[in-house]
């Protein structure tokens, strides 16, 4: 599992300077080669935010603070999807199931993400895959609730 420290090293390897700062509005921000992470958050929160900011680095271009722009909202979603897939993914949901996680909070704790981040990721996966998706010998269901079925 990728830790917050691993993400900090990755940012450094990409010549990005990451600092914890007092941010009045957002929890994270990337501008040029600098990433700011809001002070006072848990390691889990910082991990989710830094994964998304790295998603911006890998997938985005320019200033996208104006979220009234469709193009900017698409770039924001690309960065979030990058973070969802990196920290959770369908394989992560299956791993959580195999480790007997039965609730959103247990799954979030197992995956070391916030419940809000996991919930948002599940909403995205449901929009992308519909009722469910097959991965290997498993089917991950998103409706009527999250579930995993192992096929024989």
PDB file of N, CA, C and O in Angstrom, residues 19 33 49 65 92 100 133:
ATOM      1  N   UNK A  19       4.757  21.091   0.947  1.00  0.00           N
ATOM      2  CA  UNK A  19       4.811  21.687   2.284  1.00  0.00           C
ATOM      3  C   UNK A  19       3.419  21.730   2.872  1.00  0.00           C
ATOM      4  O   UNK A  19       2.436  21.911   2.156  1.00  0.00           O
ATOM      5  N   UNK A  33       5.600  23.877  -9.479  1.00  0.00           N
ATOM      6  CA  UNK A  33       6.298  22.735  -8.889  1.00  0.00           C
ATOM      7  C   UNK A  33       6.125  22.686  -7.370  1.00  0.00           C
ATOM      8  O   UNK A  33       6.927  22.102  -6.657  1.00  0.00           O
ATOM      9  N   UNK A  49      -5.389  13.694  -0.039  1.00  0.00           N
ATOM     10  CA  UNK A  49      -5.195  14.987  -0.692  1.00  0.00           C
ATOM     11  C   UNK A  49      -3.944  14.976  -1.566  1.00  0.00           C
ATOM     12  O   UNK A  49      -3.965  15.429  -2.713  1.00  0.00           O
ATOM     13  N   UNK A  65      -8.795  26.749 -10.766  1.00  0.00           N
ATOM     14  CA  UNK A  65      -9.556  27.169  -9.594  1.00  0.00           C
ATOM     15  C   UNK A  65     -10.990  27.564  -9.930  1.00  0.00           C
ATOM     16  O   UNK A  65     -11.894  27.349  -9.132  1.00  0.00           O
ATOM     17  N   UNK A  92      -8.744  -2.903  -4.679  1.00  0.00           N
ATOM     18  CA  UNK A  92      -8.756  -2.541  -3.261  1.00  0.00           C
ATOM     19  C   UNK A  92     -10.065  -2.924  -2.598  1.00  0.00           C
ATOM     20  O   UNK A  92     -10.084  -3.383  -1.449  1.00  0.00           O
ATOM     21  N   UNK A 100     -12.565  -9.180   5.294  1.00  0.00           N
ATOM     22  CA  UNK A 100     -13.776  -9.164   6.116  1.00  0.00           C
ATOM     23  C   UNK A 100     -14.239  -7.765   6.529  1.00  0.00           C
ATOM     24  O   UNK A 100     -14.778  -7.591   7.619  1.00  0.00           O
ATOM     25  N   UNK A 133     -19.114  -4.415 -11.724  1.00  0.00           N
ATOM     26  CA  UNK A 133     -18.001  -4.625 -12.662  1.00  0.00           C
ATOM     27  C   UNK A 133     -17.306  -5.926 -12.305  1.00  0.00           C
ATOM     28  O   UNK A 133     -17.151  -6.266 -11.129  1.00  0.00           O
TER      29      UNK A 133
END
